[in-house]
């Protein structure tokens, strides 16, 4: 038996040979051209969310408080801030690299955001306490007018936590709305994804499908499954039910 103090030179026997692993891919960027012509540093659901918000900014966004859940690149949040939201909070899973990427994208857009609009970036795990998010709101406010939820309902195990977060952050008013926009990148799982909506209705919300948009191209060309579904973006507006507002 070898003594713990013995030293052995194995001549690099356990080192991976050169070229054993493929090199890490370089980071990539996708440009999102706004309807107004301004560019911004996506997934199809994020892109459609941004267009939907921009087209309805006057009634949906201006002067409102907005929370994005699962923001990734955060383009819908950035568009909301540019189009005059009073407060915008961009969040995703509290991974340092992910949060730093959101901060980077937000900083690139700072010059386009009007002075009366505030854009914040933070990490947030769905279902956790929302007090840190509420703290970004202006004094006297304790909930958001608009929730942006692009490509989050594919995470079937998190449906309950997403609805819990909606319940704790969406303002109790008829005008307050959660935008749930997604693409079925794994079409065979679409029935599971769609279970989110009856679950929302069971927990005090009303659901309205507002669009179904067929994009020009799939996001991932070599993925399996029905190509038309993988090119389709579905959009829903979720509001509090009348019973919850009494």
CSV table of C-alpha atoms in Angstrom, one decimal:
chain,number,residue,atom,x,y,z
A,1,UNK,CA,0.0,0.0,0.0
A,2,UNK,CA,1.4,3.4,-0.9
A,3,UNK,CA,2.1,5.8,1.9
A,4,UNK,CA,0.3,9.2,1.7
A,5,UNK,CA,3.6,10.9,1.6
A,6,UNK,CA,4.8,9.1,-1.5
A,7,UNK,CA,4.9,11.1,-4.7
A,8,UNK,CA,4.4,9.6,-8.1
A,9,UNK,CA,5.1,11.1,-11.6
A,10,UNK,CA,2.4,9.7,-13.9
A,11,UNK,CA,3.7,11.6,-16.9
A,12,UNK,CA,0.4,13.3,-17.7
A,13,UNK,CA,-1.4,10.0,-18.0
A,14,UNK,CA,-4.6,11.5,-16.7
A,15,UNK,CA,-4.5,14.7,-18.8
A,16,UNK,CA,-7.1,15.0,-21.6
A,17,UNK,CA,-5.4,14.8,-25.0
A,18,UNK,CA,-5.3,18.0,-27.0
A,19,UNK,CA,-8.5,18.5,-28.9
A,20,UNK,CA,-10.5,16.0,-26.8
A,21,UNK,CA,-13.1,18.6,-26.0
A,22,UNK,CA,-14.6,21.0,-28.5
A,23,UNK,CA,-13.7,24.7,-27.7
A,24,UNK,CA,-16.3,26.7,-25.9
A,25,UNK,CA,-18.4,28.7,-28.5
A,26,UNK,CA,-17.9,32.5,-28.6
A,27,UNK,CA,-20.8,34.6,-27.1
A,28,UNK,CA,-23.3,35.7,-29.7
A,29,UNK,CA,-25.6,38.7,-29.9
A,30,UNK,CA,-28.9,39.2,-31.6
A,31,UNK,CA,-30.2,42.6,-32.7
A,32,UNK,CA,-33.8,43.5,-32.0
A,33,UNK,CA,-34.9,46.4,-34.2
A,34,UNK,CA,-37.7,48.4,-32.6
A,35,UNK,CA,-40.6,49.6,-34.6
A,36,UNK,CA,-39.4,53.1,-34.1
A,37,UNK,CA,-36.1,52.2,-35.8
A,38,UNK,CA,-34.0,51.9,-32.6
A,39,UNK,CA,-31.8,48.8,-32.3
A,40,UNK,CA,-31.2,46.8,-29.2
A,41,UNK,CA,-29.2,43.9,-27.9
A,42,UNK,CA,-33.4,36.6,-28.8
A,43,UNK,CA,-35.6,34.3,-28.6
A,44,UNK,CA,-38.8,34.6,-30.7
A,45,UNK,CA,-41.0,34.9,-27.7
A,46,UNK,CA,-38.9,37.7,-26.3
A,47,UNK,CA,-38.9,39.5,-29.7
A,48,UNK,CA,-42.7,39.2,-30.0
A,49,UNK,CA,-43.1,40.4,-26.4
A,50,UNK,CA,-41.1,43.5,-27.2
A,51,UNK,CA,-43.1,44.2,-30.4
A,52,UNK,CA,-46.4,43.7,-28.6
A,53,UNK,CA,-45.3,46.1,-25.8
A,54,UNK,CA,-44.1,48.7,-28.2
A,55,UNK,CA,-47.2,48.7,-30.3
A,56,UNK,CA,-49.4,49.2,-27.2
A,57,UNK,CA,-47.0,51.3,-25.2
A,58,UNK,CA,-49.3,54.3,-24.8
A,59,UNK,CA,-52.0,52.4,-22.9
A,60,UNK,CA,-50.0,49.3,-21.6
A,61,UNK,CA,-46.7,50.8,-20.5
A,62,UNK,CA,-46.4,54.5,-20.2
A,63,UNK,CA,-46.3,55.6,-16.6
A,64,UNK,CA,-46.7,52.0,-15.4
A,65,UNK,CA,-44.7,49.8,-13.2
A,66,UNK,CA,-43.4,46.7,-15.0
A,67,UNK,CA,-41.8,43.4,-13.8
A,68,UNK,CA,-40.2,40.9,-16.2
A,69,UNK,CA,-39.8,37.4,-14.9
A,70,UNK,CA,-37.3,35.1,-16.6
A,71,UNK,CA,-35.9,38.0,-18.7
A,72,UNK,CA,-32.8,36.4,-20.2
A,73,UNK,CA,-31.5,39.1,-22.5
A,74,UNK,CA,-34.2,41.5,-21.1
A,75,UNK,CA,-35.3,43.1,-24.4
A,76,UNK,CA,-39.0,43.5,-23.4
A,77,UNK,CA,-37.8,45.2,-20.2
A,78,UNK,CA,-35.5,47.5,-22.1
A,79,UNK,CA,-38.3,48.4,-24.6
A,80,UNK,CA,-40.7,49.0,-21.7
A,81,UNK,CA,-38.2,51.5,-20.1
A,82,UNK,CA,-37.5,53.2,-23.5
A,83,UNK,CA,-41.3,53.6,-24.1
A,84,UNK,CA,-41.9,55.3,-20.8
A,85,UNK,CA,-42.6,52.8,-18.1
A,86,UNK,CA,-42.3,54.6,-14.7
A,87,UNK,CA,-40.4,51.6,-13.2
A,88,UNK,CA,-39.1,48.5,-14.9
A,89,UNK,CA,-37.5,45.6,-13.0
A,90,UNK,CA,-35.7,43.0,-15.1
A,91,UNK,CA,-35.2,39.7,-13.4
A,92,UNK,CA,-34.0,36.2,-14.0
A,93,UNK,CA,-32.5,33.3,-12.1
A,94,UNK,CA,-29.9,34.7,-9.6
A,95,UNK,CA,-26.9,33.3,-11.4
A,96,UNK,CA,-24.1,35.9,-11.3
A,97,UNK,CA,-23.2,35.5,-15.0
A,98,UNK,CA,-26.8,35.7,-16.1
A,99,UNK,CA,-27.5,38.8,-14.0
A,100,UNK,CA,-24.3,40.4,-15.3
A,101,UNK,CA,-25.5,39.8,-18.9
A,102,UNK,CA,-28.8,41.5,-18.1
A,103,UNK,CA,-26.9,44.5,-16.6
A,104,UNK,CA,-24.7,44.7,-19.7
A,105,UNK,CA,-27.7,44.8,-22.0
A,106,UNK,CA,-29.4,47.4,-19.8
A,107,UNK,CA,-26.3,49.6,-19.8
A,108,UNK,CA,-26.1,49.5,-23.6
A,109,UNK,CA,-29.6,51.0,-23.7
A,110,UNK,CA,-29.2,53.6,-21.0
A,111,UNK,CA,-28.9,56.5,-23.4
A,112,UNK,CA,-32.3,55.7,-24.9
A,113,UNK,CA,-34.2,55.5,-21.6
A,114,UNK,CA,-36.0,58.8,-20.7
A,115,UNK,CA,-35.1,60.5,-17.4
A,116,UNK,CA,-38.5,59.8,-15.9
A,117,UNK,CA,-38.1,56.0,-16.4
A,118,UNK,CA,-36.1,53.8,-14.1
A,119,UNK,CA,-34.7,50.4,-15.1
A,120,UNK,CA,-33.4,48.0,-12.5
A,121,UNK,CA,-31.8,44.5,-12.8
A,122,UNK,CA,-31.9,41.8,-10.2
A,123,UNK,CA,-31.8,38.1,-9.7
A,124,UNK,CA,-35.0,36.4,-8.6
A,125,UNK,CA,-36.0,32.7,-8.2
A,126,UNK,CA,-39.6,32.1,-9.0
A,127,UNK,CA,-41.8,31.5,-5.9
A,128,UNK,CA,-39.4,33.2,-3.5
A,129,UNK,CA,-40.2,36.2,-1.4
A,130,UNK,CA,-41.0,39.2,-3.6
A,131,UNK,CA,-40.1,41.9,-1.1
A,132,UNK,CA,-36.8,42.7,-2.8
A,133,UNK,CA,-38.7,43.3,-6.1
A,134,UNK,CA,-41.4,45.4,-4.4
A,135,UNK,CA,-38.6,47.6,-2.9
A,136,UNK,CA,-37.9,49.0,-6.4
A,137,UNK,CA,-41.4,50.5,-6.7
A,138,UNK,CA,-42.1,54.1,-5.9
A,139,UNK,CA,-43.3,55.0,-2.4
A,140,UNK,CA,-46.8,53.9,-1.7
A,141,UNK,CA,-46.8,51.1,-4.4
A,142,UNK,CA,-46.7,47.4,-3.5
A,143,UNK,CA,-47.5,45.7,-6.8
A,144,UNK,CA,-46.8,46.0,-10.5
A,145,UNK,CA,-49.2,47.0,-13.3
A,146,UNK,CA,-47.6,44.7,-15.9
A,147,UNK,CA,-45.8,41.4,-15.7
A,148,UNK,CA,-43.8,40.1,-18.7
A,149,UNK,CA,-43.4,36.4,-18.8
A,150,UNK,CA,-41.7,35.3,-22.1
A,151,UNK,CA,-40.7,31.7,-22.6
A,152,UNK,CA,-41.1,30.7,-18.9
A,153,UNK,CA,-44.1,28.3,-19.0
A,154,UNK,CA,-42.0,25.6,-20.7
A,155,UNK,CA,-40.7,24.9,-17.2
A,156,UNK,CA,-43.6,22.6,-16.2
A,157,UNK,CA,-42.4,21.9,-12.7
A,158,UNK,CA,-42.3,25.7,-12.0
A,159,UNK,CA,-45.9,26.4,-12.9
A,160,UNK,CA,-46.9,26.6,-9.3
A,161,UNK,CA,-44.1,29.0,-8.4
A,162,UNK,CA,-44.8,31.2,-11.4
A,163,UNK,CA,-48.5,31.5,-10.4
A,164,UNK,CA,-47.4,32.2,-6.8
A,165,UNK,CA,-45.2,35.0,-8.0
A,166,UNK,CA,-48.1,36.4,-10.2
A,167,UNK,CA,-50.4,36.4,-7.2
A,168,UNK,CA,-47.9,38.3,-5.1
A,169,UNK,CA,-46.8,40.9,-7.6
A,170,UNK,CA,-49.7,41.7,-10.0
A,171,UNK,CA,-51.7,44.7,-8.9
A,172,UNK,CA,-55.3,44.0,-7.9
A,173,UNK,CA,-57.0,46.0,-10.6
A,174,UNK,CA,-58.9,45.3,-13.9
A,175,UNK,CA,-56.1,47.0,-15.9
A,176,UNK,CA,-53.2,45.1,-14.5
A,177,UNK,CA,-52.0,42.3,-16.8
A,178,UNK,CA,-49.5,39.5,-17.1
A,179,UNK,CA,-48.2,38.9,-20.6
A,180,UNK,CA,-47.4,35.2,-21.1
A,181,UNK,CA,-45.8,34.7,-24.5
A,182,UNK,CA,-44.0,31.5,-25.6
A,183,UNK,CA,-42.9,29.2,-28.4
A,184,UNK,CA,-43.2,25.4,-28.1
A,185,UNK,CA,-39.5,24.6,-28.9
A,186,UNK,CA,-40.4,21.0,-27.9
A,187,UNK,CA,-43.7,20.6,-29.6
A,188,UNK,CA,-44.5,17.2,-28.1
A,189,UNK,CA,-44.6,18.8,-24.7
A,190,UNK,CA,-47.1,21.5,-25.7
A,191,UNK,CA,-50.0,19.8,-23.8
A,192,UNK,CA,-47.9,20.0,-20.6
A,193,UNK,CA,-47.1,23.6,-21.3
A,194,UNK,CA,-50.7,24.6,-21.8
A,195,UNK,CA,-51.6,23.2,-18.4
A,196,UNK,CA,-50.3,26.5,-17.0
A,197,UNK,CA,-53.4,28.3,-18.2
A,198,UNK,CA,-56.2,26.3,-16.5
A,199,UNK,CA,-54.0,26.3,-13.4
A,200,UNK,CA,-53.9,30.1,-13.5
A,201,UNK,CA,-57.7,30.1,-13.8
A,202,UNK,CA,-58.0,27.8,-10.8
A,203,UNK,CA,-55.9,30.3,-8.8
A,204,UNK,CA,-57.9,33.5,-9.3
A,205,UNK,CA,-57.0,34.6,-12.8
A,206,UNK,CA,-58.8,34.9,-16.2
A,207,UNK,CA,-56.9,33.9,-19.4
A,208,UNK,CA,-57.3,35.4,-22.9
A,209,UNK,CA,-55.4,34.3,-25.9
A,210,UNK,CA,-54.5,37.5,-27.9
A,211,UNK,CA,-52.3,36.3,-30.8
A,212,UNK,CA,-50.7,33.4,-32.6
A,213,UNK,CA,-47.9,34.5,-34.8
A,214,UNK,CA,-46.0,32.3,-37.3
A,215,UNK,CA,-42.4,33.4,-37.5
A,216,UNK,CA,-40.3,33.3,-40.7
A,217,UNK,CA,-37.8,30.9,-39.3
A,218,UNK,CA,-37.3,28.4,-36.5
A,219,UNK,CA,-34.9,29.4,-33.8
A,220,UNK,CA,-32.9,26.1,-33.8
A,221,UNK,CA,-32.9,24.6,-37.3
A,222,UNK,CA,-31.7,21.1,-36.2
A,223,UNK,CA,-34.1,20.6,-33.4
A,224,UNK,CA,-36.7,17.8,-33.7
A,225,UNK,CA,-40.5,18.2,-33.8
A,226,UNK,CA,-43.1,19.9,-35.8
A,227,UNK,CA,-41.4,22.8,-37.6
A,228,UNK,CA,-44.6,24.9,-37.8
A,229,UNK,CA,-45.1,24.8,-34.1
A,230,UNK,CA,-41.5,25.6,-33.5
A,231,UNK,CA,-42.0,28.7,-35.6
A,232,UNK,CA,-45.1,29.8,-33.8
A,233,UNK,CA,-45.3,32.3,-30.9
A,234,UNK,CA,-48.4,32.2,-28.7
A,235,UNK,CA,-49.5,35.2,-26.7
A,236,UNK,CA,-51.8,35.4,-23.7
A,237,UNK,CA,-53.0,38.2,-21.4
A,238,UNK,CA,-53.8,37.1,-17.9
A,239,UNK,CA,-55.7,39.3,-15.5
A,240,UNK,CA,-57.4,38.9,-12.1
A,241,UNK,CA,-60.8,37.4,-12.2
A,242,UNK,CA,-63.8,39.5,-11.3
A,243,UNK,CA,-64.3,37.5,-8.1
A,244,UNK,CA,-60.7,38.4,-7.0
A,245,UNK,CA,-61.5,42.1,-7.5
A,246,UNK,CA,-64.6,42.2,-5.3
